[in-house]
Short mmCIF file of C-alpha atoms in Angstrom, two decimals:
data_model
loop_
_atom_site.label_atom_id
_atom_site.label_comp_id
_atom_site.label_asym_id
_atom_site.label_seq_id
_atom_site.Cartn_x
_atom_site.Cartn_y
_atom_site.Cartn_z
CA MET A 46 0.96 17.43 4.33
CA SER A 47 4.53 18.22 3.26
CA GLU A 48 4.66 15.31 0.80
CA ILE A 49 1.34 16.39 -0.73
CA THR A 50 2.62 19.97 -0.92
CA GLU A 51 5.84 18.96 -2.68
CA LEU A 52 3.94 16.86 -5.23
CA ALA A 53 1.47 19.70 -5.85
CA ALA A 54 4.27 22.24 -6.29
CA ARG A 55 6.11 20.01 -8.76
CA ARG A 56 2.85 19.28 -10.61
CA LEU A 57 2.26 23.04 -10.90
CA LEU A 58 5.79 23.96 -11.93
CA ILE A 59 6.45 21.10 -14.34
CA ASP A 60 3.13 19.68 -15.55
CA TYR A 61 0.98 22.82 -15.57
CA THR A 62 3.61 25.04 -17.23
CA ARG A 63 4.09 22.39 -19.93
CA ASP A 64 0.47 21.34 -20.43
CA MET A 65 -1.25 24.72 -20.64
CA PRO A 66 0.69 25.86 -23.73
CA LEU A 67 1.47 22.49 -25.36
CA SER A 68 -1.24 19.94 -24.50
CA ASP A 69 -4.34 19.22 -26.55
CA ASP A 70 -6.15 18.66 -23.24
CA ASP A 71 -8.94 21.10 -22.37
CA PRO A 72 -7.43 24.01 -20.36
CA THR A 73 -10.29 23.76 -17.87
CA ARG A 74 -9.38 20.13 -17.13
CA ILE A 75 -5.74 21.13 -16.61
CA ALA A 76 -6.87 23.89 -14.22
CA ASP A 77 -9.24 21.48 -12.43
CA ARG A 78 -6.41 19.13 -11.52
CA THR A 79 -4.01 21.96 -10.60
CA PHE A 80 -6.04 24.71 -8.87
CA THR A 81 -8.87 25.06 -6.36
CA ASP A 82 -11.97 26.87 -7.64
CA ASP A 83 -11.00 30.02 -5.70
CA ALA A 84 -7.30 29.95 -6.67
CA VAL A 85 -5.43 33.21 -7.19
CA TRP A 86 -2.02 33.67 -8.83
CA VAL A 87 -0.37 37.05 -8.21
CA THR A 88 2.51 37.80 -10.59
CA ASP A 89 4.51 40.97 -10.07
CA GLY A 90 1.46 42.52 -8.40
CA THR A 91 -1.07 41.44 -11.05
CA GLU A 92 -3.75 39.11 -9.70
CA LEU A 93 -5.09 36.35 -11.94
CA THR A 94 -8.07 34.18 -11.08
CA ARG A 95 -8.45 30.58 -12.13
CA GLU A 96 -10.68 31.67 -15.02
CA GLN A 97 -8.03 34.15 -16.23
CA LEU A 98 -5.38 31.43 -16.07
CA ILE A 99 -7.61 29.21 -18.24
CA ALA A 100 -8.13 32.06 -20.73
CA HIS A 101 -4.35 32.50 -20.96
CA ALA A 102 -4.05 29.05 -22.56
CA ALA A 103 -5.33 30.17 -25.98
CA PRO A 104 -2.61 32.78 -26.69
CA ALA A 105 0.02 30.55 -25.08
CA ARG A 106 -0.96 27.64 -27.35
CA LYS A 107 -0.84 29.91 -30.37
CA ASN A 108 2.66 31.24 -29.64
CA VAL A 109 4.65 28.79 -27.48
CA THR A 110 6.29 25.84 -29.26
CA ALA A 111 8.47 24.40 -26.46
CA VAL A 112 8.69 24.70 -22.66
CA GLN A 113 11.16 23.51 -20.04
CA MET A 114 10.94 24.28 -16.33
CA LEU A 115 14.10 23.99 -14.26
CA ILE A 116 13.56 23.97 -10.49
CA ASP A 117 16.66 25.34 -8.78
CA GLU A 118 15.25 25.22 -5.23
CA LEU A 119 12.02 23.96 -3.73
CA LEU A 120 11.28 24.42 -0.04
CA VAL A 121 8.21 22.93 1.63
CA ASP A 122 6.70 23.68 5.04
CA GLY A 123 3.37 22.04 5.75
CA HIS A 124 0.88 23.37 3.18
CA ARG A 125 3.22 26.13 1.95
CA PHE A 126 6.05 26.03 -0.57
CA ALA A 127 8.67 28.36 -2.01
CA ALA A 128 10.52 27.84 -5.26
CA ARG A 129 13.24 29.43 -7.33
CA CYS A 130 13.09 28.25 -10.92
CA ARG A 131 13.63 29.11 -14.58
CA LEU A 132 11.06 28.78 -17.35
CA SER A 133 12.70 28.37 -20.74
CA THR A 134 10.42 28.69 -23.78
CA GLU A 135 10.50 28.83 -27.54
CA HIS A 136 8.05 31.49 -28.69
CA ARG A 137 6.95 32.06 -32.29
CA LYS A 138 7.33 35.85 -32.04
CA LEU A 139 9.93 36.31 -29.29
CA GLY A 140 12.24 33.37 -30.02
CA HIS A 141 14.01 31.78 -27.07
CA THR A 142 13.08 33.32 -23.71
CA VAL A 143 14.05 32.51 -20.14
CA ILE A 144 12.08 33.81 -17.17
CA GLU A 145 13.43 33.45 -13.64
CA TRP A 146 10.68 32.94 -11.08
CA ILE A 147 10.53 33.13 -7.34
CA LEU A 148 7.23 31.81 -6.02
CA VAL A 149 5.58 31.20 -2.70
CA GLY A 150 2.37 29.23 -2.64
CA GLU A 151 -0.27 27.53 -0.56
CA ILE A 152 -1.72 24.10 -1.20
CA ALA A 153 -5.26 23.15 -0.15
CA GLY A 154 -6.01 19.94 1.74
CA ASP A 155 -6.99 18.20 -1.51
CA GLY A 156 -3.50 18.77 -2.99
CA ARG A 157 -4.39 21.56 -5.40
CA VAL A 158 -2.89 25.05 -5.51
CA GLN A 159 -4.91 27.72 -3.75
CA ARG A 160 -2.65 30.77 -3.83
CA ILE A 161 0.61 31.82 -5.48
CA HIS A 162 2.68 34.97 -5.21
CA GLN A 163 5.31 35.18 -7.91
CA LEU A 164 8.07 37.54 -8.96
CA GLY A 165 9.48 37.09 -12.44
CA ARG A 166 12.39 38.46 -14.42
CA THR A 167 13.14 37.85 -18.08
CA THR A 168 16.83 37.19 -18.65
#
């Protein structure tokens, strides 16, 4: 399971964070390959469902012009992972922004993300 978990974590951190704001692909399709139907992403205490993550694509696509995710550390234990990373973006209104993330997550047996707890800090 650890290999599946590492691939799923990297797919989330790199592919998902790039594709949701920049891809022409349907946000629901991106979510389908990344998250289970009952997935929850808790950021700084705010809980987002899979449907809310999909809805977030529209404003992100309107405002984000470039994205780069740098993974500083990725730890995997069975179906769980922890990561320390930096999301660097170019934003139409905010300019260049960098957000440091610390995440812990759980991966379902099918290799999709089921739960994430995240703390973020804009630098």
